[in-house]
PDB file of C-alpha atoms in Angstrom:
ATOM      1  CA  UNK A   1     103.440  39.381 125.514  1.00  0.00           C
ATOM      2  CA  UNK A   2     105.990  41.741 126.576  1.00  0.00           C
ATOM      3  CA  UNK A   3     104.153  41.863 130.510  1.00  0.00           C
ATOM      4  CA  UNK A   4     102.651  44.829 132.822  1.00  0.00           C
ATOM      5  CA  UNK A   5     105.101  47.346 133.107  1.00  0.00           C
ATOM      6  CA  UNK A   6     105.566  49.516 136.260  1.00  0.00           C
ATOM      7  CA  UNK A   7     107.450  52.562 137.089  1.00  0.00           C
ATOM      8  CA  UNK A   8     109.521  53.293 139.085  1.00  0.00           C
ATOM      9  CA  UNK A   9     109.813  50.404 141.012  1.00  0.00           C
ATOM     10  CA  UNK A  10     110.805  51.850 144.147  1.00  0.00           C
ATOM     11  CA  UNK A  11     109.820  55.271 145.321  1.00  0.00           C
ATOM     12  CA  UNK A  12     110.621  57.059 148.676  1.00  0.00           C
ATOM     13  CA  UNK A  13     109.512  60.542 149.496  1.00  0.00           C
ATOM     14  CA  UNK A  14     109.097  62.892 152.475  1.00  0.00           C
ATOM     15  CA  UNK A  15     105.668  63.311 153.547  1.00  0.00           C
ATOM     16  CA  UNK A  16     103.713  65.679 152.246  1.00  0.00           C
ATOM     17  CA  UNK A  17     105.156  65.631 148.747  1.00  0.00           C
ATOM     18  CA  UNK A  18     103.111  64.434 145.447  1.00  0.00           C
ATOM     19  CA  UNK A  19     103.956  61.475 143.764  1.00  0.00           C
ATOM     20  CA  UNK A  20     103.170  59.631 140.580  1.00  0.00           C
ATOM     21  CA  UNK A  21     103.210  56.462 139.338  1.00  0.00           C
ATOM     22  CA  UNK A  22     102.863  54.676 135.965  1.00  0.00           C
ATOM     23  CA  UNK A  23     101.243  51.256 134.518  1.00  0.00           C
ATOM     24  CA  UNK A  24     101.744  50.504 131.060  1.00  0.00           C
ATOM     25  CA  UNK A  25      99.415  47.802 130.402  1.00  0.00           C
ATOM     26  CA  UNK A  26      99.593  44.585 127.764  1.00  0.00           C
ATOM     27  CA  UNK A  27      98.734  46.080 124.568  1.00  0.00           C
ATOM     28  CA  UNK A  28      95.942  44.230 123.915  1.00  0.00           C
ATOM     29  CA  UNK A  29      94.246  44.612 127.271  1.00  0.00           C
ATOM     30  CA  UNK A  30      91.489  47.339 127.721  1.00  0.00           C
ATOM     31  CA  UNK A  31      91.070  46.871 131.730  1.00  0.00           C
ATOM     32  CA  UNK A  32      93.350  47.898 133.938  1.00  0.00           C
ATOM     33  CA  UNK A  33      93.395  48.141 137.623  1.00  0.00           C
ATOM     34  CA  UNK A  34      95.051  49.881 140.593  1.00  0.00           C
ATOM     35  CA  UNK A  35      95.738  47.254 143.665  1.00  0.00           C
ATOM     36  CA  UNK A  36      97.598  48.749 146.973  1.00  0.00           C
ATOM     37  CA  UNK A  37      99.088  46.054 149.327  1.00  0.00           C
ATOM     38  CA  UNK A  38     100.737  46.032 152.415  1.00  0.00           C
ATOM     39  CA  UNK A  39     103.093  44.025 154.321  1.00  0.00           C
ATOM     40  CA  UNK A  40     101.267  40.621 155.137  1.00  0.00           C
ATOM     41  CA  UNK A  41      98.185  41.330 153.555  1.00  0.00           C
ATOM     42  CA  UNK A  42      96.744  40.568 150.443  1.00  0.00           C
ATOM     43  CA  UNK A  43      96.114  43.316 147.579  1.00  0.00           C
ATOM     44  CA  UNK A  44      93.523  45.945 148.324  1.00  0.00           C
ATOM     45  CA  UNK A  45      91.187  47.261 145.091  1.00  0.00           C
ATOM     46  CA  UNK A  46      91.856  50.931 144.253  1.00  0.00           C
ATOM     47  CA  UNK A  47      90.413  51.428 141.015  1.00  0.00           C
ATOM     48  CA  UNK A  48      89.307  50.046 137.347  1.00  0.00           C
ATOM     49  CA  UNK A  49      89.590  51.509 133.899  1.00  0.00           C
ATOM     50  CA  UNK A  50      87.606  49.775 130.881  1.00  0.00           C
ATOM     51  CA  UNK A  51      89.393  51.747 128.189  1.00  0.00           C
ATOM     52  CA  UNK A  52      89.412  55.452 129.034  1.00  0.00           C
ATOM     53  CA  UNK A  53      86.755  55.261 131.836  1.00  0.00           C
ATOM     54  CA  UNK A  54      87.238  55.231 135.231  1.00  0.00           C
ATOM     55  CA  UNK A  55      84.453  52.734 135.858  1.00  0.00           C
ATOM     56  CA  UNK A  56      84.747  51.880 139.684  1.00  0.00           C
ATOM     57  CA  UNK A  57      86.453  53.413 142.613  1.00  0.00           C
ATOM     58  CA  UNK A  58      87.109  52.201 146.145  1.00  0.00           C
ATOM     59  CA  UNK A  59      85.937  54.019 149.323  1.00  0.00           C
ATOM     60  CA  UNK A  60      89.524  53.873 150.204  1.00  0.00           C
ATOM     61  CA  UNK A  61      91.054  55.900 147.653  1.00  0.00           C
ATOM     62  CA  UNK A  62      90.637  59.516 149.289  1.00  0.00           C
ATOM     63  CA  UNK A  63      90.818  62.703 147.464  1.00  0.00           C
ATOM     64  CA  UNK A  64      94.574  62.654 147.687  1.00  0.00           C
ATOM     65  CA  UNK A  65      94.699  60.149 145.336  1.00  0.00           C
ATOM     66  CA  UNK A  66      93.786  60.298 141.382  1.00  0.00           C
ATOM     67  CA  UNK A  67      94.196  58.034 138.628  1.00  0.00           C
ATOM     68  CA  UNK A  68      93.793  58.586 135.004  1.00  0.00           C
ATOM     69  CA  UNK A  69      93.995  56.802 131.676  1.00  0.00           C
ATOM     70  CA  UNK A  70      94.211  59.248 129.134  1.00  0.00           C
ATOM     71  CA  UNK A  71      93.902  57.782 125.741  1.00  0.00           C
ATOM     72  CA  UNK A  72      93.114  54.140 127.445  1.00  0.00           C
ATOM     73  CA  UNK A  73      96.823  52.502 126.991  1.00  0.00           C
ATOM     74  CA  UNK A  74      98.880  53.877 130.058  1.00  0.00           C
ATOM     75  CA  UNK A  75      97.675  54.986 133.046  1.00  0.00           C
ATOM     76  CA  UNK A  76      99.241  57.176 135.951  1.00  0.00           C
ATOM     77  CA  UNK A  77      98.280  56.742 139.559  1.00  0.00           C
ATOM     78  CA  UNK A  78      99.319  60.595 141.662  1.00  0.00           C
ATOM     79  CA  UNK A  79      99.006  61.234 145.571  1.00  0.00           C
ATOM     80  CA  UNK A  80      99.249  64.402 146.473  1.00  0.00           C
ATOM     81  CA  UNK A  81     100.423  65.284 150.444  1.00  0.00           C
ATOM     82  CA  UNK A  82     101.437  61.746 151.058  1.00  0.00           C
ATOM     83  CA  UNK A  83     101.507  60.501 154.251  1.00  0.00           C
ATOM     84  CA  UNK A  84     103.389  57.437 156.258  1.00  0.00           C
ATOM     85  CA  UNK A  85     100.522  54.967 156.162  1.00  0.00           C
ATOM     86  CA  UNK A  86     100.421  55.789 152.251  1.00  0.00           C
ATOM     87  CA  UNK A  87     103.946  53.327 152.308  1.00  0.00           C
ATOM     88  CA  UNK A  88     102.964  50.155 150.546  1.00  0.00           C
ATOM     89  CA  UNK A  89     103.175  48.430 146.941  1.00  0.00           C
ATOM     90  CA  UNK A  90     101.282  49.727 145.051  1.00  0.00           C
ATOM     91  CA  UNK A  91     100.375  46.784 142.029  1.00  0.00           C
ATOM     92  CA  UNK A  92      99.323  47.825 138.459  1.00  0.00           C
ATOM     93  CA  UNK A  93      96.945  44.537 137.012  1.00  0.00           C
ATOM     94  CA  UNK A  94      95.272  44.309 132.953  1.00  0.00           C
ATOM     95  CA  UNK A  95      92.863  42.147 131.386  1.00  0.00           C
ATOM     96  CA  UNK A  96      91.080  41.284 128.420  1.00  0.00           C
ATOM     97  CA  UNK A  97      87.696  42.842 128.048  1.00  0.00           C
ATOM     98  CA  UNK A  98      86.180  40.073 126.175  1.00  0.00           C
ATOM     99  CA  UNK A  99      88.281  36.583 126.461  1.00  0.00           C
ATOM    100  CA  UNK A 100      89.555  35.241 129.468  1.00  0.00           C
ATOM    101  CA  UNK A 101      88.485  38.487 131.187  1.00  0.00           C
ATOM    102  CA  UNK A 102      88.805  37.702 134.756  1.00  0.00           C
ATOM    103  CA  UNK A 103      91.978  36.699 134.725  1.00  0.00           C
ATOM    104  CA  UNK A 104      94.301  39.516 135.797  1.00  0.00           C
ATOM    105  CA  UNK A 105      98.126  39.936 134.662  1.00  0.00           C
ATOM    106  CA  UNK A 106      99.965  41.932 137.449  1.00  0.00           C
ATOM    107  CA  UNK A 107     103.360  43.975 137.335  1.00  0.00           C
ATOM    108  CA  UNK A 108     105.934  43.668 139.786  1.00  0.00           C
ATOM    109  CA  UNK A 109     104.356  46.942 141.421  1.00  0.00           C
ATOM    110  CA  UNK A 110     106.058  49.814 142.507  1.00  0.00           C
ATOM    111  CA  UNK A 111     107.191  49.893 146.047  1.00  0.00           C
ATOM    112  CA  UNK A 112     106.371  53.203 147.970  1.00  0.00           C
ATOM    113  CA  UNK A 113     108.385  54.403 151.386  1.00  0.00           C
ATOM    114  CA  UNK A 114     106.989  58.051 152.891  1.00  0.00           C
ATOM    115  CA  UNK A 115     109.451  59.143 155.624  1.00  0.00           C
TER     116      UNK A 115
ATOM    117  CA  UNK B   1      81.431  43.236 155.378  1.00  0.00           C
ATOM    118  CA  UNK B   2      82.809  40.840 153.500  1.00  0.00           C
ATOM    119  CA  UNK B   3      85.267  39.122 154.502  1.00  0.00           C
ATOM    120  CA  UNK B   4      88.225  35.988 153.561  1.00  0.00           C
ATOM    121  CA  UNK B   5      90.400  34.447 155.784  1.00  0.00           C
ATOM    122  CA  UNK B   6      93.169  32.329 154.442  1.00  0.00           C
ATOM    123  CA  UNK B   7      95.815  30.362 156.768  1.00  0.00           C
ATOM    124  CA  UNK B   8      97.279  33.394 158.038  1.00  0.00           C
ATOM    125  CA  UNK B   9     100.805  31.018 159.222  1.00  0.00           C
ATOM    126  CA  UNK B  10     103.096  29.325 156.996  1.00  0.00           C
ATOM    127  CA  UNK B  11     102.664  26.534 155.987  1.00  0.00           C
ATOM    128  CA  UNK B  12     105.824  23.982 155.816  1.00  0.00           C
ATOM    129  CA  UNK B  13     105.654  20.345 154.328  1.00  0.00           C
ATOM    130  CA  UNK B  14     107.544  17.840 152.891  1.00  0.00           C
ATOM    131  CA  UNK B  15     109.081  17.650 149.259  1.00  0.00           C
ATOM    132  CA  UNK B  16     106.636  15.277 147.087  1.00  0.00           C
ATOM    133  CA  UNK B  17     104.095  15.091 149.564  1.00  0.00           C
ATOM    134  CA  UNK B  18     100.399  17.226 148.747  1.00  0.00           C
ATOM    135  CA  UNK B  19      99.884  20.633 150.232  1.00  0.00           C
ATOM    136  CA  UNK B  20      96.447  22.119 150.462  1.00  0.00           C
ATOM    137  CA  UNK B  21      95.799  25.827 151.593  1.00  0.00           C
ATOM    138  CA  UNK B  22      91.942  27.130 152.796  1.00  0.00           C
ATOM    139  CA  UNK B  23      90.050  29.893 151.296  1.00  0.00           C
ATOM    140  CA  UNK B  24      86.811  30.531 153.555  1.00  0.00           C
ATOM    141  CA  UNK B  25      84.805  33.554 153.396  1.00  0.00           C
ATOM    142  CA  UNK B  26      81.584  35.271 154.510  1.00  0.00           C
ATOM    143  CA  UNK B  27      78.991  37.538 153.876  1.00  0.00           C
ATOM    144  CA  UNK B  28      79.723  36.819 149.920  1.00  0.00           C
ATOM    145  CA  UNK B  29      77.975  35.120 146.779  1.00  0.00           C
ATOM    146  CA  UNK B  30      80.940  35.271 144.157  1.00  0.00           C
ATOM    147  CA  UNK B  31      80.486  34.463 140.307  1.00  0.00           C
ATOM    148  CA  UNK B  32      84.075  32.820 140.479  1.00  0.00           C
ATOM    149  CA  UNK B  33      86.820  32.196 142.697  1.00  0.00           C
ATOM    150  CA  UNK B  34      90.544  32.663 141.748  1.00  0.00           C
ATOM    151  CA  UNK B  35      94.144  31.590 143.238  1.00  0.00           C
ATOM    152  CA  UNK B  36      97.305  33.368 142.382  1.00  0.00           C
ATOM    153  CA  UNK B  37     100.708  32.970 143.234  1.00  0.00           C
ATOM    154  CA  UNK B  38     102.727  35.859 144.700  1.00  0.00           C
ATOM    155  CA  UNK B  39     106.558  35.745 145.103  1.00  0.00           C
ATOM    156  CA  UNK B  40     108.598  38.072 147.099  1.00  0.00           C
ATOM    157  CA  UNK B  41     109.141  41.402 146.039  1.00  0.00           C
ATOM    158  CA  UNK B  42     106.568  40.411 142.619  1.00  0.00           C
ATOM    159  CA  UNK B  43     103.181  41.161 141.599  1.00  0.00           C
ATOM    160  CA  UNK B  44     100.440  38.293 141.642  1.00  0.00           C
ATOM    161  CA  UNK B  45     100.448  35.547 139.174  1.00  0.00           C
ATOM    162  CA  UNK B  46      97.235  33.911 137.574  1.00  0.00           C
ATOM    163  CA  UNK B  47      96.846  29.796 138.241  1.00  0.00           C
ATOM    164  CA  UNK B  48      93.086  29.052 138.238  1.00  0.00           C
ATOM    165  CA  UNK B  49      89.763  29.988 138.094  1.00  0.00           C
ATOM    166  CA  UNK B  50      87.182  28.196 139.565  1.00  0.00           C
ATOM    167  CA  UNK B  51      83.201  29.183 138.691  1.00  0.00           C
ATOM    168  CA  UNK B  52      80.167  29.136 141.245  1.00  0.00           C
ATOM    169  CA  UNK B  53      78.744  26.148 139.309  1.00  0.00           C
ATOM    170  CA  UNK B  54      81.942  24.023 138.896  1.00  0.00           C
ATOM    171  CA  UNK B  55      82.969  22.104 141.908  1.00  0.00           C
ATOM    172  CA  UNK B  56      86.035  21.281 140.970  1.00  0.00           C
ATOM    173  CA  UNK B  57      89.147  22.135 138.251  1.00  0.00           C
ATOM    174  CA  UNK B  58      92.743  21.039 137.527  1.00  0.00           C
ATOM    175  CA  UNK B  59      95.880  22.269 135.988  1.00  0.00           C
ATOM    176  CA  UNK B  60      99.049  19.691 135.952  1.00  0.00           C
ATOM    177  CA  UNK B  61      99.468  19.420 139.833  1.00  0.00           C
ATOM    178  CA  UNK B  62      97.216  21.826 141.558  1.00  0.00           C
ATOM    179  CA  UNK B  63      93.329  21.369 141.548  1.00  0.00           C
ATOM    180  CA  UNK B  64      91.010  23.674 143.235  1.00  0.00           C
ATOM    181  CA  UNK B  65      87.719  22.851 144.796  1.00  0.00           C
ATOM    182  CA  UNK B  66      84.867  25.288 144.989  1.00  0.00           C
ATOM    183  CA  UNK B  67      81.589  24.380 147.806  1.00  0.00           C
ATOM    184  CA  UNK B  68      79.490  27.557 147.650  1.00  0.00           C
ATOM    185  CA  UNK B  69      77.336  25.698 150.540  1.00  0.00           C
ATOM    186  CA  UNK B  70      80.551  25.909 152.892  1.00  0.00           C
ATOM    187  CA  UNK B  71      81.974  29.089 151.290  1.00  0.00           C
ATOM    188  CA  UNK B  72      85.180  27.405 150.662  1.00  0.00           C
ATOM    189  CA  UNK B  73      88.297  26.838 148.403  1.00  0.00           C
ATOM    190  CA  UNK B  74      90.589  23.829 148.734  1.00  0.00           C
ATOM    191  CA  UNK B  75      93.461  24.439 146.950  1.00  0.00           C
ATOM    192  CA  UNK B  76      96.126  21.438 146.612  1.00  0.00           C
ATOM    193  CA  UNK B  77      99.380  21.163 144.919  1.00  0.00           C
ATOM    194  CA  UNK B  78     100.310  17.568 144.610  1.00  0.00           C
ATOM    195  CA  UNK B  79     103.981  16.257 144.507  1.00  0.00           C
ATOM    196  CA  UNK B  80     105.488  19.627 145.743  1.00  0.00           C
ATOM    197  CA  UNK B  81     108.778  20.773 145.281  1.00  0.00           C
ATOM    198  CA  UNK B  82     110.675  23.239 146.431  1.00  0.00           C
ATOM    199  CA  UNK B  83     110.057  25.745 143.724  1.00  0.00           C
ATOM    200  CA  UNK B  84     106.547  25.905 144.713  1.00  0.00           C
ATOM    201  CA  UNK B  85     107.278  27.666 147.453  1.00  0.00           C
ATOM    202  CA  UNK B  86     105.554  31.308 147.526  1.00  0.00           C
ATOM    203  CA  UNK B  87     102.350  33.064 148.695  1.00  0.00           C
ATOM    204  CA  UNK B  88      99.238  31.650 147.453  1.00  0.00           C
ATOM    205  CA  UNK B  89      96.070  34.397 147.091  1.00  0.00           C
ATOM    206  CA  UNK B  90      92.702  33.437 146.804  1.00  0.00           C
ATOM    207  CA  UNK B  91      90.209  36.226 145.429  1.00  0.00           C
ATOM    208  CA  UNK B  92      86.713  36.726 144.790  1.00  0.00           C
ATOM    209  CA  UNK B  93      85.015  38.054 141.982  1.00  0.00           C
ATOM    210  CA  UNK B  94      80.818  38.759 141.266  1.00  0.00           C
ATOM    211  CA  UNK B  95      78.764  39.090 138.722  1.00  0.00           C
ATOM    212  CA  UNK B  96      78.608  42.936 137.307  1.00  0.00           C
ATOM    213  CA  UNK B  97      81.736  43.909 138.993  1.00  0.00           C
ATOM    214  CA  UNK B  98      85.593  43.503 138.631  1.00  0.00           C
ATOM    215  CA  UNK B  99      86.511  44.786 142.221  1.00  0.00           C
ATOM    216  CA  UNK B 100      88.258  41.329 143.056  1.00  0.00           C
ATOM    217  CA  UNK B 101      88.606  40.848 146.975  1.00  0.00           C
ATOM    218  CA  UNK B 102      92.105  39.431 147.883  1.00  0.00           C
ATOM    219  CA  UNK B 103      92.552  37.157 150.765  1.00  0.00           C
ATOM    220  CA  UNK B 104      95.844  37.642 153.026  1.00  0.00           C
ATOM    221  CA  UNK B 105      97.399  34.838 151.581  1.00  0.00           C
ATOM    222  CA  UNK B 106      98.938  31.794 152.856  1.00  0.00           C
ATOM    223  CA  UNK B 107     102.623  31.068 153.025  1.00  0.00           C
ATOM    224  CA  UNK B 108     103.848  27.806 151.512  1.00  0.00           C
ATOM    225  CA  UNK B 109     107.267  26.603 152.299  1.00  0.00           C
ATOM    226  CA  UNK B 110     108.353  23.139 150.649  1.00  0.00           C
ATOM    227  CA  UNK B 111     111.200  21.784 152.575  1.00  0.00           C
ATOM    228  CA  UNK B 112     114.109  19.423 150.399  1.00  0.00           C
TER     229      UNK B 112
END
């Protein structure tokens, strides 16, 4: 169980530019989910991937933002134009589909700064 | 909307004596009910799951209690120590979907 791996794990940009994130999930797992959180707060639900398929998506994540899981392993998280009060950590989480499925493994997130 | 409120200020006890951290929320009917730990500058970590139908569960020191009539979580950690020390999350999950709602958390200090 080599973990959830995150990348890069700090990013700072000027606003308005695009950036991209990755989550490479344990191998095993075929769900995998996009949490943002913020100073003091707990993590906020972005989206879920069973395999391939983007299966749920918050109201929150506006059109700026996009996530993908190409061939269901790794999965990339873009936002395009960022803006200041995009500035948070932004957590990568996996999970079995079948077995102990609720249980979510986290990364150590990648932490975002828009000046 | 639905809503959690954990105890939004730190908490600070004793080494070896039992903390216990609140999970209350509203407008809610989870499946299951889940605490993780969160230190600085790290993601969540996994400790226990609790079910709608289960009132209560252990795991070594901690045990969580689940009353869906109250729509609250006790959790304890008995004998603390000092390593225990961290940000405890509770979060909700329902039947037919895995958007998991997050509580703020509740910041437990363990003094020596």
């Amino acid at each position: 169980d080599t973990g959830v791996s995150q990348n890069p794990r700090h990013k700072i940009t000027k606003r308005g530019q695009n950036v991209t994130f990755r989550c490479d999930p344990i191998s095993e797992h075929n769900r995998l989910y996009w949490y943002r959180q913020t100073l003091g707060q707990g993590p906020e639900f972005l989206t879920y991937f069973q395999n391939e398929a983007q299966l749920e998506k918050s109201r929150l994540l506006s059109d700026r933002f996009s996530a993908e899981r190409p061939k269901g392993s790794f999965s990339t998280l873009e936002i395009q134009r960022t803006e200041q009060g995009d500035s948070a950590m932004y957590l990568c989480a996996s999970s079995f589909k079948d077995r102990e499925k609720e249980k979510l493994f986290f990364g150590s997130g990648t932490q975002l700064s828009v000046l | 909307s639905q809503k959690i409120e954990q105890n939004s200020e730190a908490l600070n006890i004793q080494e070896g004596k039992t903390a216990t951290l609140t999970c209350n929320y509203t407008n809610y009917s989870p499946a299951y009910l889940q605490w993780y730990r969160q230190d600085p500058g790290r993601g969540p970590v996994f400790l226990l799951l609790i079910r709608e139908n289960e009132k209560e569960k252990r795991k070594e020191r901690l045990k969580v209690t689940f009353d869906t009539t109250l729509k609250q979580s006790l959790f304890h950690i008995t004998a603390s120590q000092p390593a225990d020390s961290a940000t405890y999350l509770c979060a909700l999950g329902g039947s037919g979907t895995y958007k998991y709602i997050f509580g703020t958390g509740t910041r437990l200090k363990v003094l020596a």
